[in-house]
Short mmCIF file of C-alpha atoms in Angstrom, two decimals:
data_model
loop_
_atom_site.label_atom_id
_atom_site.label_comp_id
_atom_site.label_asym_id
_atom_site.label_seq_id
_atom_site.Cartn_x
_atom_site.Cartn_y
_atom_site.Cartn_z
CA UNK A 192 15.52 94.63 137.39
CA UNK A 193 17.43 96.42 140.11
CA UNK A 194 18.06 100.02 139.09
CA UNK A 195 17.54 102.79 141.64
CA UNK A 196 18.27 106.53 141.72
CA UNK A 197 21.32 105.96 143.91
CA UNK A 198 22.68 103.64 141.24
CA UNK A 199 22.20 106.25 138.51
CA UNK A 200 24.14 108.76 140.56
CA UNK A 201 26.98 106.26 140.87
CA UNK A 202 27.39 105.69 137.11
CA UNK A 203 30.82 106.74 135.90
CA UNK A 204 29.59 109.23 133.31
CA UNK A 205 33.18 110.01 132.35
CA UNK A 206 33.42 106.57 130.77
CA UNK A 207 30.23 107.25 128.81
CA UNK A 208 31.75 110.48 127.49
CA UNK A 209 34.96 108.67 126.61
CA UNK A 210 32.99 106.10 124.61
CA UNK A 211 31.25 108.92 122.74
CA UNK A 212 34.64 110.44 121.95
CA UNK A 213 35.94 107.09 120.71
CA UNK A 214 32.84 106.85 118.52
CA UNK A 215 33.77 110.13 116.84
CA UNK A 216 37.29 108.86 116.14
CA UNK A 217 35.84 105.62 114.80
CA UNK A 218 33.58 107.49 112.39
CA UNK A 219 36.38 109.79 111.20
CA UNK A 220 38.79 106.90 110.74
CA UNK A 221 36.39 104.66 108.82
CA UNK A 222 35.08 107.50 106.64
CA UNK A 223 38.67 108.49 105.82
CA UNK A 224 39.59 104.97 104.72
CA UNK A 225 38.89 103.30 101.40
CA UNK A 226 35.74 101.79 102.97
CA UNK A 227 34.11 105.23 102.85
CA UNK A 228 31.01 106.83 104.32
CA UNK A 229 28.65 103.87 103.86
CA UNK A 230 30.76 101.72 106.18
CA UNK A 231 31.14 104.63 108.61
CA UNK A 232 27.36 105.02 108.75
CA UNK A 233 26.96 101.32 109.51
CA UNK A 234 29.43 101.77 112.34
CA UNK A 235 27.21 104.54 113.74
CA UNK A 236 24.34 102.05 113.71
CA UNK A 237 26.48 99.55 115.65
CA UNK A 238 27.37 102.30 118.12
CA UNK A 239 23.69 103.07 118.72
CA UNK A 240 22.99 99.37 119.31
CA UNK A 241 26.04 99.22 121.57
CA UNK A 242 24.82 102.02 123.82
CA UNK A 243 21.42 100.32 124.02
CA UNK A 244 23.13 97.06 125.06
CA UNK A 245 25.18 98.95 127.64
CA UNK A 246 22.04 100.55 129.08
CA UNK A 247 20.32 97.17 129.24
CA UNK A 248 23.19 95.66 131.21
CA UNK A 249 22.89 98.42 133.82
CA UNK A 250 19.30 97.40 134.60
CA UNK A 251 20.39 94.19 136.32
CA UNK A 252 22.60 93.58 139.33
CA UNK A 253 25.95 92.22 138.16
CA UNK A 254 25.56 89.28 140.55
CA UNK A 255 23.41 87.84 137.77
CA UNK A 256 26.58 87.45 135.68
CA UNK A 257 28.24 85.75 138.65
CA UNK A 258 25.40 83.26 138.98
CA UNK A 259 25.27 82.39 135.26
CA UNK A 260 29.00 82.58 134.50
CA UNK A 261 29.46 78.80 134.15
CA UNK A 262 26.42 78.55 131.88
CA UNK A 263 27.73 81.37 129.68
CA UNK A 264 31.18 79.78 129.60
CA UNK A 265 29.74 76.44 128.48
CA UNK A 266 27.61 78.14 125.83
CA UNK A 267 30.69 79.97 124.58
CA UNK A 268 32.64 76.72 124.27
CA UNK A 269 29.80 75.14 122.31
CA UNK A 270 29.80 78.09 119.91
CA UNK A 271 33.58 77.89 119.52
CA UNK A 272 33.37 74.19 118.70
CA UNK A 273 30.42 74.66 116.36
CA UNK A 274 32.24 77.29 114.31
CA UNK A 275 34.50 74.56 112.89
CA UNK A 276 31.48 73.27 110.94
CA UNK A 277 31.10 76.61 109.14
CA UNK A 278 32.57 77.68 105.80
CA UNK A 279 36.02 79.28 106.24
CA UNK A 280 36.28 83.01 105.61
CA UNK A 281 39.75 84.34 104.74
CA UNK A 282 41.16 80.86 105.52
CA UNK A 283 39.85 80.89 109.10
CA UNK A 284 36.79 79.30 110.69
CA UNK A 285 36.07 82.17 113.08
CA UNK A 286 32.61 83.38 112.07
CA UNK A 287 29.00 82.30 111.82
CA UNK A 288 27.38 83.70 108.70
CA UNK A 289 24.02 85.08 109.87
CA UNK A 290 22.99 86.58 106.56
CA UNK A 291 23.56 90.35 106.70
CA UNK A 292 26.05 90.06 109.57
CA UNK A 293 28.94 87.86 110.63
CA UNK A 294 29.09 86.68 114.24
CA UNK A 295 32.47 85.89 115.81
CA UNK A 296 31.95 83.74 118.95
CA UNK A 297 35.48 84.40 120.22
CA UNK A 298 34.45 87.98 121.01
CA UNK A 299 31.77 87.27 123.67
CA UNK A 300 33.91 84.33 124.86
CA UNK A 301 36.37 86.91 126.22
CA UNK A 302 33.70 88.17 128.62
CA UNK A 303 32.44 84.68 129.47
CA UNK A 304 35.97 83.59 130.35
CA UNK A 305 36.61 86.66 132.50
CA UNK A 306 33.37 86.10 134.42
CA UNK A 307 34.10 82.41 134.99
CA UNK A 308 37.69 82.91 136.11
CA UNK A 309 36.58 85.79 138.36
CA UNK A 310 33.93 83.58 140.00
CA UNK A 311 36.44 80.76 140.52
CA UNK A 312 39.00 83.11 142.05
CA UNK A 313 36.47 85.03 144.15
CA UNK A 314 35.33 81.83 145.84
CA UNK A 315 38.90 81.33 147.03
CA UNK A 316 39.67 84.97 147.79
CA UNK A 317 39.68 84.43 151.57
CA UNK A 318 42.14 81.53 151.34
CA UNK A 319 45.67 82.90 151.98
CA UNK A 320 47.15 79.79 150.34
CA UNK A 321 45.07 80.03 147.14
CA UNK A 322 48.16 80.55 144.98
CA UNK A 323 50.83 79.43 147.45
CA UNK A 324 51.57 76.30 145.46
CA UNK A 325 52.22 76.46 141.73
CA UNK A 326 49.79 73.63 140.96
CA UNK A 327 46.92 75.76 142.29
CA UNK A 328 47.27 77.91 139.18
CA UNK A 329 46.34 74.96 136.97
CA UNK A 330 42.49 75.30 137.26
CA UNK A 331 42.66 79.00 136.40
CA UNK A 332 45.04 78.35 133.52
CA UNK A 333 42.74 75.58 132.25
CA UNK A 334 39.67 77.85 132.26
CA UNK A 335 41.56 80.28 130.04
CA UNK A 336 43.50 77.64 128.11
CA UNK A 337 40.54 75.70 126.71
CA UNK A 338 38.96 78.60 124.76
CA UNK A 339 42.46 79.88 123.91
CA UNK A 340 43.35 76.59 122.21
CA UNK A 341 40.02 76.42 120.37
CA UNK A 342 40.59 79.93 119.02
CA UNK A 343 44.20 79.14 118.17
CA UNK A 344 43.09 76.19 116.02
CA UNK A 345 40.70 78.38 113.94
CA UNK A 346 43.47 79.78 113.46
CA UNK A 347 43.24 83.19 115.15
CA UNK A 348 46.54 83.84 116.92
CA UNK A 349 45.74 87.48 117.67
CA UNK A 350 42.53 86.83 119.60
CA UNK A 351 44.12 83.87 121.40
CA UNK A 352 46.90 86.16 122.62
CA UNK A 353 44.31 88.48 124.17
CA UNK A 354 43.37 85.70 126.60
CA UNK A 355 46.90 85.69 127.98
CA UNK A 356 46.59 89.41 128.79
CA UNK A 357 43.34 88.75 130.62
CA UNK A 358 44.86 85.89 132.62
CA UNK A 359 47.95 87.90 133.57
CA UNK A 360 46.09 90.87 135.07
CA UNK A 361 43.61 88.68 136.94
CA UNK A 362 46.40 86.63 138.50
CA UNK A 363 48.31 89.77 139.49
CA UNK A 364 45.24 91.21 141.21
CA UNK A 365 44.55 87.78 142.70
CA UNK A 366 47.93 87.77 144.45
CA UNK A 367 50.12 85.46 142.39
CA UNK A 368 53.54 84.93 144.01
CA UNK A 369 56.58 86.46 142.34
CA UNK A 370 58.40 83.13 142.12
CA UNK A 371 55.46 81.72 140.19
CA UNK A 372 55.78 84.62 137.74
CA UNK A 373 59.41 83.54 137.33
CA UNK A 374 58.29 79.93 136.75
CA UNK A 375 55.82 81.03 134.09
CA UNK A 376 58.46 83.22 132.49
CA UNK A 377 60.79 80.25 132.45
CA UNK A 378 58.17 78.07 130.74
CA UNK A 379 57.53 80.72 128.09
CA UNK A 380 61.26 81.29 127.63
CA UNK A 381 61.85 77.56 127.26
CA UNK A 382 59.17 77.39 124.57
CA UNK A 383 60.80 80.14 122.53
CA UNK A 384 64.22 78.54 123.01
CA UNK A 385 62.84 75.23 121.76
CA UNK A 386 61.25 76.95 118.74
CA UNK A 387 64.58 78.60 117.95
CA UNK A 388 66.39 75.27 118.03
CA UNK A 389 63.74 73.64 115.84
CA UNK A 390 64.01 76.47 113.32
CA UNK A 391 67.78 76.09 113.19
CA UNK A 392 67.97 72.30 113.00
CA UNK A 393 64.50 70.82 112.31
CA UNK A 394 62.53 73.23 110.17
CA UNK A 395 60.14 70.52 108.97
CA UNK A 396 58.94 70.16 112.58
CA UNK A 397 59.04 73.92 113.21
CA UNK A 398 56.67 74.64 110.32
CA UNK A 399 54.23 72.02 111.55
CA UNK A 400 53.86 74.02 114.76
CA UNK A 401 54.21 77.54 113.31
CA UNK A 402 52.32 78.14 110.07
CA UNK A 403 54.43 79.59 107.24
CA UNK A 404 52.22 82.70 107.00
CA UNK A 405 52.64 83.26 110.76
CA UNK A 406 56.40 83.06 110.43
CA UNK A 407 56.27 85.46 107.48
CA UNK A 408 54.61 88.01 109.75
CA UNK A 409 57.58 87.84 112.10
CA UNK A 410 60.17 88.02 109.30
CA UNK A 411 58.58 90.98 107.51
CA UNK A 412 57.79 92.71 110.78
CA UNK A 413 61.52 92.79 111.47
CA UNK A 414 62.33 94.01 107.94
CA UNK A 415 59.42 94.92 105.62
CA UNK A 416 61.96 96.06 102.99
CA UNK A 417 62.68 92.40 102.23
CA UNK A 418 59.51 92.42 100.13
CA UNK A 419 58.15 96.01 100.11
CA UNK A 420 55.59 95.33 97.37
CA UNK A 421 54.55 91.92 98.67
CA UNK A 422 54.53 90.52 102.19
CA UNK A 423 56.04 93.69 103.67
CA UNK A 424 53.65 95.98 101.79
CA UNK A 425 51.07 96.39 104.55
CA UNK A 426 53.53 97.50 107.23
CA UNK A 427 55.55 99.62 104.79
CA UNK A 428 52.48 101.57 103.72
CA UNK A 429 51.35 101.96 107.32
CA UNK A 430 54.66 103.53 108.31
CA UNK A 431 54.61 105.87 105.30
CA UNK A 432 51.04 106.96 106.04
CA UNK A 433 51.65 107.61 109.73
CA UNK A 434 54.79 109.59 108.99
CA UNK A 435 53.08 111.67 106.30
CA UNK A 436 50.45 112.84 108.80
CA UNK A 437 53.10 114.84 110.67
CA UNK A 438 51.82 117.10 113.47
CA UNK A 439 48.31 118.09 112.42
CA UNK A 440 47.49 115.61 109.66
CA UNK A 441 46.34 116.04 106.09
CA UNK A 442 42.68 116.56 106.90
CA UNK A 443 39.68 114.23 106.76
CA UNK A 444 38.53 115.27 103.29
CA UNK A 445 41.99 115.34 101.71
CA UNK A 446 42.73 112.42 99.34
CA UNK A 447 45.49 110.35 100.93
CA UNK A 448 47.10 106.91 100.85
CA UNK A 449 44.34 105.62 103.11
CA UNK A 450 41.57 107.06 100.93
CA UNK A 451 42.81 105.19 97.87
CA UNK A 452 43.31 101.88 99.62
CA UNK A 453 47.10 101.91 99.83
CA UNK A 454 46.63 101.06 103.51
CA UNK A 455 44.94 97.61 103.46
CA UNK A 456 41.93 97.11 105.79
CA UNK A 457 42.18 100.74 106.88
CA UNK A 458 38.68 100.61 108.34
CA UNK A 459 39.58 97.73 110.65
CA UNK A 460 43.00 96.40 111.63
CA UNK A 461 44.93 99.47 110.40
CA UNK A 462 42.48 102.19 111.34
CA UNK A 463 45.05 103.84 113.64
CA UNK A 464 47.16 104.43 110.52
CA UNK A 465 44.26 106.26 108.88
CA UNK A 466 43.66 108.42 111.95
CA UNK A 467 47.37 109.30 112.24
CA UNK A 468 47.53 110.22 108.56
CA UNK A 469 44.33 112.26 108.54
CA UNK A 470 44.62 113.92 111.97
CA UNK A 471 48.36 113.77 112.56
CA UNK A 472 50.26 113.34 115.80
CA UNK A 473 47.82 115.60 117.66
CA UNK A 474 44.77 113.56 116.65
CA UNK A 475 46.46 110.21 117.27
CA UNK A 476 47.75 111.52 120.61
CA UNK A 477 44.25 112.61 121.65
CA UNK A 478 42.93 109.15 120.80
CA UNK A 479 45.58 107.56 123.00
CA UNK A 480 44.71 109.96 125.83
CA UNK A 481 41.09 108.79 125.62
CA UNK A 482 42.27 105.18 125.88
CA UNK A 483 44.48 105.99 128.87
CA UNK A 484 41.56 107.76 130.54
CA UNK A 485 39.28 104.77 129.93
CA UNK A 486 41.80 102.35 131.45
CA UNK A 487 42.39 104.68 134.40
CA UNK A 488 38.67 104.99 135.18
CA UNK A 489 38.26 101.22 135.06
CA UNK A 490 41.23 100.69 137.38
CA UNK A 491 39.52 103.03 139.86
CA UNK A 492 36.35 100.96 139.65
CA UNK A 493 38.37 97.78 140.28
CA UNK A 494 40.00 99.34 143.34
CA UNK A 495 36.69 100.58 144.74
CA UNK A 496 34.72 97.38 144.13
CA UNK A 497 33.49 95.96 147.44
CA UNK A 498 33.79 92.29 146.50
CA UNK A 499 36.57 90.19 144.94
CA UNK A 500 34.40 89.08 142.01
CA UNK A 501 33.93 92.67 140.84
CA UNK A 502 37.64 93.47 141.20
CA UNK A 503 38.68 90.38 139.26
CA UNK A 504 36.20 91.04 136.47
CA UNK A 505 37.37 94.61 135.96
CA UNK A 506 41.02 93.48 136.18
CA UNK A 507 40.38 91.00 133.37
CA UNK A 508 38.71 93.69 131.25
CA UNK A 509 41.64 96.07 131.84
CA UNK A 510 44.09 93.36 130.76
CA UNK A 511 42.02 92.52 127.69
CA UNK A 512 41.62 96.10 126.44
CA UNK A 513 45.18 97.15 127.30
CA UNK A 514 46.63 94.23 125.36
CA UNK A 515 44.41 94.88 122.34
CA UNK A 516 45.20 98.60 122.27
CA UNK A 517 48.95 98.03 122.67
CA UNK A 518 49.08 95.27 120.05
CA UNK A 519 46.94 97.05 117.46
CA UNK A 520 48.72 100.40 117.67
CA UNK A 521 52.09 98.68 118.10
CA UNK A 522 51.74 96.66 114.89
CA UNK A 523 51.10 99.82 112.83
CA UNK A 524 54.36 101.43 114.01
CA UNK A 525 56.50 98.24 113.77
CA UNK A 526 56.60 97.81 117.53
CA UNK A 527 54.67 94.51 117.41
CA UNK A 528 54.10 91.83 114.74
CA UNK A 529 50.99 92.20 112.59
CA UNK A 530 47.95 90.32 113.88
CA UNK A 531 44.23 90.55 113.22
CA UNK A 532 43.43 92.26 116.53
CA UNK A 533 41.01 95.20 116.06
CA UNK A 534 41.41 98.51 117.87
CA UNK A 535 38.67 98.50 120.57
CA UNK A 536 35.74 100.85 119.86
CA UNK A 537 37.51 102.20 116.77
CA UNK A 538 37.81 99.40 114.20
CA UNK A 539 34.76 98.54 112.14
CA UNK A 540 32.93 95.38 113.18
CA UNK A 541 29.65 94.53 114.87
CA UNK A 542 30.69 91.50 116.98
CA UNK A 543 33.71 93.24 118.46
CA UNK A 544 31.97 96.56 119.11
CA UNK A 545 28.82 95.12 120.69
CA UNK A 546 30.90 92.79 122.87
CA UNK A 547 33.03 95.71 124.05
CA UNK A 548 29.92 97.71 124.95
CA UNK A 549 28.57 94.69 126.82
CA UNK A 550 31.85 94.40 128.72
CA UNK A 551 31.96 98.09 129.61
CA UNK A 552 28.35 97.78 130.74
CA UNK A 553 29.41 95.08 133.21
CA UNK A 554 32.27 97.30 134.44
CA UNK A 555 29.94 100.27 134.96
CA UNK A 556 27.49 97.95 136.69
CA UNK A 557 30.19 96.94 139.17
CA UNK A 558 31.02 100.59 139.76
CA UNK A 559 27.35 101.46 140.36
CA UNK A 560 26.76 98.84 143.00
CA UNK A 561 29.44 99.18 145.63
CA UNK A 562 27.60 97.63 148.57
CA UNK A 563 29.36 94.76 150.30
CA UNK A 564 28.24 91.52 148.68
CA UNK A 565 28.59 87.93 149.82
CA UNK A 566 28.55 85.01 147.39
CA UNK A 567 27.87 81.42 148.21
#
């Protein structure tokens, strides 16, 4: 262990306070949903475990994560492959059933991938030509692409998309050239153009690539009124609930749409809807301010880190959390298609919450230890 008084003084206590504030919102949101107080109390238990995990991470120098990043990455891939031997839950093979809890290996794989990509990039940080040629992006893309594809096959499109957010921020901080951004944009644009042509002229091929239920999410995202009591029901009820909260909300103890289960999975994917209905625009706005503050504090840590590895790790975390927050809140207000991405630190779930605490612990660890480091 390597924890000294000077390290304790360097802890970003503002982030700790922000996490506590997010915990309060999580409790209020879950208790105000159809899941009720029992689920909210279990979330408190996960929060306590999360803070313990965070504290444990701070005891060790974050170089330990650098040294074991490839081992963790390999372990994560093994877990992702092994999950295909498990019994599907909700038509996806994303969890290990460990009795009283479900473990989702894609959650810690986010951190393992960030650490591995950061180590790979940090080793080449002094090379001015590291991203000069487009082909030099291939190893980085492969490190992210392998777990992304394994998660996509589960199928879990939402979590797979998070990996793209991580990759984007790490490459930006790493100094990717603007023309390569244009190349990547062209590749992505070409893919969507090809999908459009297949949908227009070869739908039998299109629906072999895009699952019918995934396409339904796009169709009823654009117009939930096409089937307001069926496939558009979830989004329709979310919009009604958010609007009914108005400025100050209906109150935590007031029976609402969320309380009676009219907002599906209100304790998880659609918890922002519950918070907006119960606490109104002011409560939802305060929650978003806490998220902005968290991202801002982490960006400061990335800028102040004294080694490339630390900067790249925090950049990946910022990309991961920003994408999840934007997608989750966006899907409840019809800004983004509906996916199964939870709202970080707010949605109910042990795997996601503990992983996020572990990740924030690594970020705080980087902020604590600002001495110049040299890696082999």
